[in-house]
Amino acid sequence: MMHWMMLISRQGKVRLSKWFDASTTAQRATIMRDVVTLVLPRPSVMCNVVEWTSPPPPPSSPSPSGAPAPPSSASLARKLIYRRYASLYFVLCISDGDNELSALETVHLYVESLDKYFGNVCELDVIFNFDRAYFLADELFLGGHLQETNRATVLRNARAADELAERVVKFSEKDAAARRAAGVTSRV
Amino acid sequence: MEKEAKKLFSRAKDSLSKAKRTYTCRTLKEVITAYRACTSSAEERALVKKESAHIRDLFKEGDTAFRRRNVAKLLFFHMNGYPTDFGHMECLRLAASPKFADKRVGVLGLTVLVDERASILMLMTNGLKADLVSDDPAVTALALTVLGDIATPEMLRDLTLELVSHLRARSPYLVKKAALAATRAVRKLPLDETLDIWDAVPDMLAMRSDAVHLCANTLIVSLVEQAAADGGRSGEPSPLPALRAACLPVVLQSLRDAVAGGKGQVHADADGSMASGVRNPFLQVQALTAVRALGTGASRDELCTVSDVLVAVATSTDASKLAGASVLYEMVRTALALDTTEAVQQTAVNTLGQFLAHKDTSVRYVALQEMASVVTRGGACAASVRQQRATILACVQEKDPSIQARAVALAFAIADRSNVADIAGQLLVYVRWLSGGGGSGGKGDADVAADEADTPTPSLDSSADGGARVADAATKLAQLAVQFAPSSEWHVDTLTAVLGAVDVLASEVVVSTFLAFLSVEPPAVQAYAARTLFEAGLARYSAGSVATPPTSPLQRDSGGVSRRKPRLERVAAYVLGEYGHLVVSGGGITPTAAASALTGVIAVCKWVTGEGAFEGGGMDGASGAPTIGDEIGRVRSHALSALVKLSVRSADSDLLSAARRATAALSDSGDVDTQQRAVEYHALLEGPLSGVALAALAPLPPMDYAAARQRLLAVGSRRATGTSMVAHTGLVSLLDDDFMGDRGGAPAAAPSAFGSRGAVDLMGDSSATDLIAFDGPLGGGTAAYEDGQPADLMALGQSTELVLANQPSNARQAAGPSGDFASSVLDDVLGDLTM
């Protein structure tokens, strides 16, 4: 499975990060630093796979049921799969036994979806609309797995949700304005 | 009245300030723009602090109009590494809001800011339950996202019922999300609490939707993992056989359909699921993974069907694009993991061979990785990997170090007696390249000095990592030679080349095994080795290229060390001393050449030792590692010993006079050890050759090659040892080890049987002593000499009587218990000498 996904600019700034594993803020910061030093300096002749060892996960909250320990704690050997698109690096972290090539294709699928969604996407789109990039990622991935491979379906679902949110927003703004007006008049 | 007016005023003031704060709430875009406009990180921090304080105030007031916007801002701050804990509760409130827009942002905030360890998640269990049965699929989808991304095991347990109901829903949109949320539940919960999920899988596979199939395959993989982890502990009968019977045929059918071009599948638009001419590679990959999971432990018949489908995948997938390659790669892994037919496995290995020539580096990378695991597993497939030797060796030339390292590891792994020459040849090229252009052994010191200024030291300059890789590769090459050498001469050639390429980075065990190997070989091979090593390491000193010893310190720096190969020279000197008489008398090397080469080496070394010229230079790293100066000093010791041994054994007058000159010259050396050694030798060579001199310098008994071989081959299994750069002890201490085993001074202690035998030999027949053996104790006593009387030592060089009078006591004083042994031997030798 995918453990996290990150979009990093060429300067090492994180533009988007999606985590599917439990981890503390400090650990996330360490990982981001690791990734910046491991991935960014690689020249383009090198392959898009980097072997990497993840820091151990934080102790999970004690579960009264005695549920089996998450398998992620057993093996921390990970692979970083990255691809560079213009000034943005897309980095995925997958388990050791996963299909590296398929992960590369997954990156591409996400980028294509972003491109279609924003219409010729650029880094600024992701910076200013990172929430939308997250929503799109949520239509594509769930729990670290790919849920939809059809770009058109992903876009349709994302746009439908956007529309739904827009509609309610307009209504609620009117509503809020009305309420505020009412509140003000009552006070005076 | 006044009171009322005051109240009214304060209320108006309150609401004004509130309104001000509320209406000045900046949008997300404004905040991001302001953040990007910051010129320093201090400015950024100040901005975030101010904005965070504002947001916190609004949260406290219970503001609803800007909650969404503020949570989005928090996400932005979180992404940039600022604390946002105070926003968790607000995310929870947003997620519980009836408005979809609020809910969406709230869920996003939760999935980004919070993880499963946060206790506040428990608060939303009831809200999730309501959402899961909502009429609006968009709301249900959000709830499933929360379940799949961050839900705790308790939440998953409480909501399993609702989750399972969605696994059988009509809309693929919800089924796929539910399947992945169920995957999380399966990973977090024990088997007996997820049996409903097991039952629902066949129903999911009955749906005609690629996305649902994809997610069902993912779920199947985690179910199989769960069953394996459970192993019958829960007391339930394993549901795995039933799942296999129900699902394997369907998954295989979907694979067949995908390969055949999508017949029988219903699609909204076929275009979106095609990637680079391969129909839905993601689905195929996931299906193949599921087949691998289900196929473990399947019946013969089922595996036959699997094999058929795998062949179909292999034959109709185009590997030239990454999408196709990813499918083929998964096919290969499934074919090799399962007990498939031989033809399929052969196809799989051939596919990997094609991958090695793929234009995409990542494909080559995975191919090498997979091949290495095939070789480790052994069997028929390993043999077919061997047939890909040429392609593998081509990958050794890769520009990408990680691919190169893998290719090298694989090349070592596939080596056997038949192909070792080919493989070792390629790997030598690699080792030379790695150590930065070694192998220019023919270069004289004169022109080296000229281009020295801009060329860094070849092997010593490489980073610690590079050094470790060089040492590792050198050790592996030595292992290949030991295991598979087609002939002894080839063994000698290879080791000479390795030493020439990596020199001081070659680990000690490589050198010691090589010397042990030579000691048990017949004289013809020993003579060959003496000749080969002489040409590689020493011949360049004989021609007179170093006729004029360097004068200025600068010149010495450049001419002396950088292109020197101290370890190769030391081995060459040792071998020449030990076996050189076989060559010098019979031809190959003329006595004059040998004499001038050894004298040349000694001359070049002369200025180095004892002056601290190279202390701390060159070999950085672990303390106790010898400096270049030490290395060079040892070269001189060995060259001197070699010259003396050679002259005594060959009884050649040229050599003898050269040896006398050298010992005399070094008798006033500034370096205590060297001086000591030179004085001793000089005493032995004084006058006509006595029997004692001959006996003292007689050939060494053969070493225990089998044990040394074992030690070398063991290095690979404990990986780290092979990479230690120059171990604390060099060749000298290694010899000490072998001949004075009871000293126990060196870490890699020689096998005790041999060590004691060597010692017994020495004790029983003191004449069989090699003077090199004295090096250890005397070396250990340097400190004692230094605060003792150096003037005395200078005087010692003058007469044999003085040596007799002072030497034993000095040695005793210097080296404690081990010195007793050495000095007793010395007593014997010197006692005989004066009689």
Short mmCIF file of C-alpha atoms in Angstrom, two decimals, chain B residues 395-802:
data_model
loop_
_atom_site.label_atom_id
_atom_site.label_comp_id
_atom_site.label_asym_id
_atom_site.label_seq_id
_atom_site.Cartn_x
_atom_site.Cartn_y
_atom_site.Cartn_z
CA CYS B 395 24.04 -3.23 -16.76
CA VAL B 396 27.26 -3.02 -14.78
CA GLN B 397 28.06 -0.06 -17.03
CA GLU B 398 24.93 1.81 -15.92
CA LYS B 399 25.17 5.44 -14.97
CA ASP B 400 22.76 5.03 -12.10
CA PRO B 401 24.68 3.79 -9.06
CA SER B 402 21.74 1.94 -7.54
CA ILE B 403 21.21 -0.05 -10.73
CA GLN B 404 24.92 -0.60 -11.05
CA ALA B 405 25.20 -1.89 -7.52
CA ARG B 406 22.35 -4.28 -8.15
CA ALA B 407 23.86 -5.50 -11.40
CA VAL B 408 27.16 -6.10 -9.65
CA ALA B 409 25.50 -7.98 -6.81
CA LEU B 410 23.62 -10.10 -9.32
CA ALA B 411 26.74 -10.75 -11.36
CA PHE B 412 28.49 -12.01 -8.25
CA ALA B 413 25.50 -14.15 -7.44
CA ILE B 414 25.35 -15.89 -10.80
CA ALA B 415 29.07 -16.57 -11.06
CA ASP B 416 30.20 -20.18 -11.29
CA ARG B 417 33.20 -22.07 -12.63
CA SER B 418 32.12 -21.78 -16.24
CA ASN B 419 31.56 -18.03 -16.43
CA VAL B 420 33.84 -16.65 -13.76
CA ALA B 421 36.48 -15.33 -16.16
CA ASP B 422 33.94 -13.29 -18.06
CA ILE B 423 32.22 -11.94 -14.98
CA ALA B 424 35.39 -11.16 -13.06
CA GLY B 425 36.73 -9.31 -16.10
CA GLN B 426 33.68 -7.03 -16.20
CA LEU B 427 33.71 -6.52 -12.48
CA LEU B 428 37.36 -5.54 -12.54
CA VAL B 429 36.44 -2.83 -14.99
CA TYR B 430 33.76 -1.75 -12.55
CA VAL B 431 36.12 -1.79 -9.56
CA ARG B 432 38.67 0.27 -11.45
CA TRP B 433 36.01 2.75 -12.43
CA LEU B 434 34.73 2.88 -8.87
CA SER B 435 38.11 3.57 -7.34
CA GLY B 436 38.50 6.45 -9.74
CA GLY B 437 40.67 5.33 -12.60
CA GLY B 438 43.16 2.97 -11.01
CA GLY B 439 44.93 0.43 -13.12
CA SER B 440 47.39 2.92 -14.52
CA GLY B 441 50.16 0.89 -12.97
CA GLY B 442 52.61 1.53 -15.77
CA LYS B 443 52.85 5.21 -15.00
CA GLY B 444 56.19 6.32 -13.73
CA ASP B 445 56.47 8.54 -10.71
CA ALA B 446 58.02 11.28 -12.77
CA ASP B 447 55.00 12.00 -14.90
CA VAL B 448 52.72 11.30 -12.00
CA ALA B 449 54.39 14.15 -10.21
CA ALA B 450 53.64 16.38 -13.13
CA ASP B 451 49.89 15.85 -13.24
CA GLU B 452 49.55 15.38 -9.53
CA ALA B 453 48.46 18.89 -8.74
CA ASP B 454 45.06 18.54 -10.35
CA THR B 455 44.42 14.84 -9.97
CA PRO B 456 43.20 13.77 -6.59
CA THR B 457 44.40 10.59 -4.97
CA PRO B 458 42.54 7.84 -6.73
CA SER B 459 41.41 5.43 -4.12
CA LEU B 460 41.97 7.30 -0.91
CA ASP B 461 39.96 10.26 -1.97
CA SER B 462 36.71 8.44 -2.45
CA SER B 463 34.01 9.01 0.10
CA ALA B 464 33.52 6.58 2.94
CA ASP B 465 30.59 5.08 1.11
CA GLY B 466 32.51 4.72 -2.12
CA GLY B 467 35.39 3.22 -0.18
CA ALA B 468 33.09 0.69 1.38
CA ARG B 469 31.73 -0.24 -2.00
CA VAL B 470 35.20 -0.65 -3.44
CA ALA B 471 36.29 -2.79 -0.52
CA ASP B 472 33.13 -4.83 -0.80
CA ALA B 473 33.60 -5.44 -4.49
CA ALA B 474 37.26 -6.34 -3.98
CA THR B 475 36.35 -8.86 -1.30
CA LYS B 476 33.72 -10.38 -3.53
CA LEU B 477 36.16 -10.67 -6.41
CA ALA B 478 38.59 -12.42 -4.11
CA GLN B 479 35.80 -14.77 -3.09
CA LEU B 480 35.06 -15.53 -6.73
CA ALA B 481 38.73 -16.28 -7.31
CA VAL B 482 38.90 -18.57 -4.32
CA GLN B 483 35.76 -20.46 -5.27
CA PHE B 484 35.78 -20.65 -9.02
CA ALA B 485 39.28 -19.85 -10.32
CA PRO B 486 39.83 -21.89 -13.48
CA SER B 487 43.57 -21.98 -12.83
CA SER B 488 46.03 -20.85 -10.21
CA GLU B 489 47.60 -18.45 -12.66
CA TRP B 490 44.21 -16.86 -13.24
CA HIS B 491 43.79 -16.55 -9.50
CA VAL B 492 47.13 -14.76 -9.26
CA ASP B 493 46.31 -12.45 -12.17
CA THR B 494 42.92 -11.54 -10.75
CA LEU B 495 44.18 -10.80 -7.28
CA THR B 496 47.04 -8.76 -8.69
CA ALA B 497 44.56 -6.75 -10.71
CA VAL B 498 42.27 -6.30 -7.72
CA LEU B 499 45.11 -5.11 -5.52
CA GLY B 500 46.27 -2.83 -8.29
CA ALA B 501 42.82 -1.32 -8.58
CA VAL B 502 41.77 -0.88 -4.99
CA ASP B 503 45.06 -1.16 -3.11
CA VAL B 504 44.69 0.00 0.51
CA LEU B 505 40.95 -0.42 0.36
CA ALA B 506 41.34 -4.16 -0.06
CA SER B 507 40.43 -5.72 3.22
CA GLU B 508 43.00 -7.58 5.23
CA VAL B 509 41.37 -10.94 4.83
CA VAL B 510 41.70 -10.69 1.05
CA VAL B 511 45.44 -10.20 1.31
CA SER B 512 45.99 -12.85 3.94
CA THR B 513 44.00 -15.44 2.00
CA PHE B 514 45.93 -14.68 -1.12
CA LEU B 515 49.24 -15.17 0.65
CA ALA B 516 47.99 -18.37 2.25
CA PHE B 517 46.90 -19.54 -1.18
CA LEU B 518 50.36 -18.88 -2.62
CA SER B 519 52.07 -20.66 0.22
CA VAL B 520 50.36 -23.94 -0.58
CA GLU B 521 50.76 -23.71 -4.36
CA PRO B 522 53.55 -25.50 -6.26
CA PRO B 523 56.76 -23.52 -6.96
CA ALA B 524 55.78 -22.88 -10.57
CA VAL B 525 52.77 -20.88 -9.45
CA GLN B 526 54.76 -19.15 -6.75
CA ALA B 527 57.32 -18.13 -9.34
CA TYR B 528 54.55 -16.93 -11.61
CA ALA B 529 53.09 -14.90 -8.77
CA ALA B 530 56.45 -13.39 -7.91
CA ARG B 531 56.92 -12.36 -11.52
CA THR B 532 53.39 -11.00 -11.96
CA LEU B 533 53.37 -9.04 -8.76
CA PHE B 534 56.84 -7.73 -9.39
CA GLU B 535 55.75 -6.37 -12.72
CA ALA B 536 52.57 -4.88 -11.33
CA GLY B 537 53.95 -3.35 -8.18
CA LEU B 538 57.68 -2.98 -8.25
CA ALA B 539 59.01 -3.00 -11.78
CA ARG B 540 58.45 0.70 -12.19
CA TYR B 541 61.03 1.41 -9.53
CA SER B 542 63.76 -0.54 -11.26
CA ALA B 543 64.20 1.43 -14.44
CA GLY B 544 65.73 4.43 -12.81
CA SER B 545 62.59 6.49 -13.06
CA VAL B 546 63.18 7.31 -9.42
CA ALA B 547 66.92 7.49 -9.69
CA THR B 548 66.94 10.88 -8.10
CA PRO B 549 65.16 10.87 -4.78
CA PRO B 550 62.85 13.82 -4.43
CA THR B 551 64.35 16.76 -2.65
CA SER B 552 61.84 19.42 -1.75
CA PRO B 553 59.01 18.53 0.60
CA LEU B 554 56.48 19.57 -2.01
CA GLN B 555 57.95 17.26 -4.56
CA ARG B 556 58.02 14.47 -2.06
CA ASP B 557 54.39 14.95 -1.35
CA SER B 558 53.43 14.61 -4.92
CA GLY B 559 55.83 12.01 -6.14
CA GLY B 560 55.66 9.74 -3.19
CA VAL B 561 52.21 8.95 -2.08
CA SER B 562 49.40 9.77 -4.36
CA ARG B 563 49.96 7.26 -7.09
CA ARG B 564 51.70 4.81 -4.84
CA LYS B 565 50.03 1.52 -4.17
CA PRO B 566 51.39 0.66 -0.77
CA ARG B 567 49.45 -2.50 -0.28
CA LEU B 568 50.20 -3.90 -3.70
CA GLU B 569 53.85 -3.01 -3.24
CA ARG B 570 53.93 -4.63 0.14
CA VAL B 571 52.38 -7.84 -1.13
CA ALA B 572 54.70 -7.78 -4.12
CA ALA B 573 57.72 -7.24 -1.88
CA TYR B 574 56.68 -10.02 0.43
CA VAL B 575 56.04 -12.44 -2.43
CA LEU B 576 59.27 -11.47 -4.13
CA GLY B 577 61.20 -12.05 -0.93
CA GLU B 578 59.51 -15.34 -0.28
CA TYR B 579 59.46 -16.84 -3.76
CA GLY B 580 61.72 -14.53 -5.71
CA HIS B 581 64.70 -16.88 -5.62
CA LEU B 582 62.70 -19.22 -7.88
CA VAL B 583 62.54 -16.51 -10.51
CA VAL B 584 65.79 -14.70 -10.04
CA SER B 585 67.86 -17.81 -10.61
CA GLY B 586 65.71 -19.30 -13.34
CA GLY B 587 64.99 -16.15 -15.31
CA GLY B 588 62.05 -13.84 -15.55
CA ILE B 589 63.52 -11.19 -13.34
CA THR B 590 67.18 -10.42 -13.44
CA PRO B 591 68.89 -10.02 -10.09
CA THR B 592 69.86 -6.51 -11.05
CA ALA B 593 66.30 -5.56 -11.81
CA ALA B 594 65.08 -7.02 -8.54
CA ALA B 595 67.84 -5.31 -6.60
CA SER B 596 67.29 -1.93 -8.19
CA ALA B 597 63.51 -2.15 -7.80
CA LEU B 598 63.68 -3.00 -4.12
CA THR B 599 66.35 -0.39 -3.52
CA GLY B 600 64.19 2.06 -5.41
CA VAL B 601 61.18 1.34 -3.23
CA ILE B 602 63.27 1.74 -0.12
CA ALA B 603 64.67 5.00 -1.40
CA VAL B 604 61.27 6.42 -2.18
CA CYS B 605 59.99 5.41 1.21
CA LYS B 606 62.97 6.73 3.02
CA TRP B 607 61.82 10.23 3.61
CA VAL B 608 58.32 9.29 4.60
CA THR B 609 58.41 7.42 7.82
CA GLY B 610 59.44 8.68 11.16
CA GLU B 611 58.89 12.24 10.08
CA GLY B 612 55.17 12.29 10.63
CA ALA B 613 54.91 13.66 7.12
CA PHE B 614 51.68 11.92 6.43
CA GLU B 615 50.16 11.64 9.85
CA GLY B 616 46.44 12.10 9.59
CA GLY B 617 46.57 12.41 5.83
CA GLY B 618 44.80 10.05 3.52
CA MET B 619 42.97 7.56 5.60
CA ASP B 620 40.39 9.33 7.63
CA GLY B 621 37.73 7.39 9.45
CA ALA B 622 38.02 5.07 12.38
CA SER B 623 40.67 5.84 14.89
CA GLY B 624 43.46 3.35 14.81
CA ALA B 625 43.36 3.14 11.06
CA PRO B 626 46.89 3.48 9.79
CA THR B 627 47.91 6.67 8.12
CA ILE B 628 49.45 6.67 4.71
CA GLY B 629 52.75 7.22 6.43
CA ASP B 630 52.35 3.93 8.30
CA GLU B 631 51.48 2.16 5.10
CA ILE B 632 54.52 3.46 3.32
CA GLY B 633 56.68 2.61 6.30
CA ARG B 634 55.52 -0.97 6.13
CA VAL B 635 56.30 -1.09 2.45
CA ARG B 636 59.84 -0.16 3.28
CA SER B 637 60.10 -2.82 5.97
CA HIS B 638 58.87 -5.45 3.59
CA ALA B 639 61.05 -4.27 0.75
CA LEU B 640 64.04 -4.43 3.05
CA SER B 641 63.14 -7.91 4.26
CA ALA B 642 62.52 -9.01 0.69
CA LEU B 643 65.88 -7.71 -0.42
CA VAL B 644 67.67 -9.46 2.41
CA LYS B 645 65.79 -12.74 1.97
CA LEU B 646 66.25 -12.70 -1.76
CA SER B 647 69.95 -12.00 -1.53
CA VAL B 648 70.56 -14.70 1.03
CA ARG B 649 68.55 -17.34 -0.78
CA SER B 650 69.77 -16.65 -4.27
CA ALA B 651 73.31 -15.94 -3.05
CA ASP B 652 73.67 -13.50 -5.89
CA SER B 653 76.52 -11.09 -5.41
CA ASP B 654 74.67 -8.11 -6.89
CA LEU B 655 71.77 -8.66 -4.58
CA LEU B 656 73.99 -9.23 -1.60
CA SER B 657 75.88 -6.04 -2.08
CA ALA B 658 72.62 -4.15 -2.67
CA ALA B 659 71.24 -5.63 0.54
CA ARG B 660 74.33 -4.67 2.48
CA ARG B 661 74.15 -1.16 1.10
CA ALA B 662 70.48 -0.86 1.96
CA THR B 663 70.84 -2.17 5.49
CA ALA B 664 73.82 0.04 6.08
CA ALA B 665 71.97 3.04 4.75
CA LEU B 666 68.96 2.43 6.89
CA SER B 667 70.96 1.76 10.02
CA ASP B 668 70.88 5.46 10.73
CA SER B 669 67.27 5.88 9.77
CA GLY B 670 65.27 8.35 11.79
CA ASP B 671 62.57 5.78 12.27
CA VAL B 672 63.19 3.50 15.20
CA ASP B 673 61.61 0.33 13.81
CA THR B 674 63.36 0.61 10.51
CA GLN B 675 66.63 1.32 12.10
CA GLN B 676 66.26 -1.64 14.38
CA ARG B 677 65.38 -3.92 11.53
CA ALA B 678 68.22 -2.64 9.39
CA VAL B 679 70.72 -3.15 12.17
CA GLU B 680 69.61 -6.71 12.71
CA TYR B 681 69.80 -7.55 9.05
CA HIS B 682 73.09 -5.85 8.73
CA ALA B 683 74.44 -8.04 11.47
CA LEU B 684 73.18 -11.16 9.71
CA LEU B 685 74.72 -10.17 6.42
CA GLU B 686 78.06 -9.18 7.90
CA GLY B 687 80.92 -11.03 6.36
CA PRO B 688 80.46 -14.34 4.58
CA LEU B 689 77.00 -15.82 4.81
CA SER B 690 76.70 -17.92 7.91
CA GLY B 691 74.43 -20.89 8.33
CA VAL B 692 72.44 -18.89 10.80
CA ALA B 693 71.62 -16.26 8.25
CA LEU B 694 70.47 -18.89 5.78
CA ALA B 695 68.43 -20.63 8.43
CA ALA B 696 66.99 -17.43 9.79
CA LEU B 697 65.87 -16.40 6.33
CA ALA B 698 64.66 -19.83 5.20
CA PRO B 699 61.28 -20.09 3.46
CA LEU B 700 58.22 -19.98 5.66
CA PRO B 701 56.21 -23.13 6.19
CA PRO B 702 52.94 -23.28 4.21
CA MET B 703 50.04 -21.53 5.87
CA ASP B 704 46.61 -22.93 6.57
CA TYR B 705 44.92 -22.06 3.31
CA ALA B 706 41.68 -23.91 4.06
CA ALA B 707 41.08 -21.88 7.19
CA ALA B 708 41.94 -18.61 5.46
CA ARG B 709 39.56 -19.53 2.65
CA GLN B 710 36.81 -20.17 5.13
CA ARG B 711 37.42 -16.82 6.71
CA LEU B 712 37.26 -15.04 3.38
CA LEU B 713 34.07 -16.78 2.30
CA ALA B 714 32.48 -15.98 5.63
CA VAL B 715 32.86 -12.28 4.94
CA GLY B 716 29.91 -12.22 2.57
CA SER B 717 27.57 -13.65 5.15
CA ARG B 718 28.41 -10.98 7.69
CA ARG B 719 28.29 -8.19 5.23
CA ALA B 720 29.74 -5.40 7.29
CA THR B 721 33.16 -6.87 7.87
CA GLY B 722 34.12 -6.90 4.25
CA THR B 723 33.68 -3.21 4.04
CA SER B 724 35.99 -2.18 6.82
CA MET B 725 38.54 -0.09 5.04
CA VAL B 726 41.99 -0.84 6.24
CA ALA B 727 41.67 -2.86 9.37
CA HIS B 728 43.72 -1.93 12.36
CA THR B 729 46.41 -4.31 11.35
CA GLY B 730 48.07 -4.64 8.04
CA LEU B 731 50.08 -7.36 6.47
CA VAL B 732 52.71 -7.25 9.16
CA SER B 733 50.41 -7.94 12.02
CA LEU B 734 48.80 -10.58 9.89
CA LEU B 735 52.08 -12.33 9.64
CA ASP B 736 52.48 -11.92 13.34
CA ASP B 737 49.16 -13.55 13.68
CA ASP B 738 50.13 -16.53 11.69
CA PHE B 739 53.52 -17.03 13.19
CA MET B 740 53.07 -15.86 16.69
CA GLY B 741 49.55 -16.97 17.26
CA ASP B 742 49.99 -16.96 21.01
CA ARG B 743 50.34 -13.22 21.03
CA GLY B 744 46.68 -12.87 20.31
CA GLY B 745 47.23 -9.27 19.37
CA ALA B 746 45.18 -9.00 16.22
CA PRO B 747 41.38 -9.12 16.17
CA ALA B 748 41.04 -11.67 13.38
CA ALA B 749 42.93 -14.30 15.30
CA ALA B 750 44.34 -17.08 13.19
CA PRO B 751 42.84 -20.50 13.75
CA SER B 752 44.39 -21.67 16.94
CA ALA B 753 45.58 -25.00 15.62
CA PHE B 754 47.67 -23.31 13.03
CA GLY B 755 48.80 -20.51 15.27
CA SER B 756 50.16 -22.85 17.87
CA ARG B 757 51.75 -25.04 15.29
CA GLY B 758 53.57 -22.05 13.89
CA ALA B 759 54.72 -21.11 17.31
CA VAL B 760 55.93 -24.59 18.07
CA ASP B 761 57.88 -24.57 14.87
CA LEU B 762 59.49 -21.38 15.87
CA MET B 763 60.36 -22.58 19.30
CA GLY B 764 61.54 -25.97 18.25
CA ASP B 765 63.68 -24.75 15.47
CA SER B 766 64.73 -21.25 16.14
CA SER B 767 66.58 -21.14 12.88
CA ALA B 768 63.33 -21.16 10.94
CA THR B 769 62.59 -17.71 12.17
CA ASP B 770 61.58 -15.05 9.79
CA LEU B 771 62.71 -11.73 11.03
CA ILE B 772 59.43 -10.20 10.05
CA ALA B 773 58.11 -11.84 13.14
CA PHE B 774 60.04 -9.40 15.22
CA ASP B 775 58.18 -6.51 13.84
CA GLY B 776 55.24 -6.82 16.18
CA PRO B 777 56.91 -6.73 19.57
CA LEU B 778 59.41 -4.20 18.52
CA GLY B 779 56.77 -2.03 16.99
CA GLY B 780 54.80 -2.25 20.20
CA GLY B 781 57.79 -0.95 22.07
CA THR B 782 58.31 2.20 20.18
CA ALA B 783 57.12 4.33 23.04
CA ALA B 784 59.63 2.78 25.37
CA TYR B 785 62.41 3.57 22.96
CA GLU B 786 61.29 7.06 22.51
CA ASP B 787 61.53 7.99 26.13
CA GLY B 788 64.51 5.71 26.46
CA GLN B 789 67.76 6.65 24.83
CA PRO B 790 67.58 7.24 21.12
CA ALA B 791 71.25 8.13 21.23
CA ASP B 792 71.97 4.61 22.38
CA LEU B 793 70.14 3.23 19.45
CA MET B 794 72.11 5.31 17.07
CA ALA B 795 75.20 3.87 18.64
CA LEU B 796 73.82 0.37 18.32
CA GLY B 797 74.27 0.48 14.59
CA GLN B 798 78.01 0.57 15.00
CA SER B 799 78.90 -2.86 16.27
CA THR B 800 77.48 -6.30 16.70
CA GLU B 801 78.68 -6.53 20.26
CA LEU B 802 76.55 -3.61 21.24
#
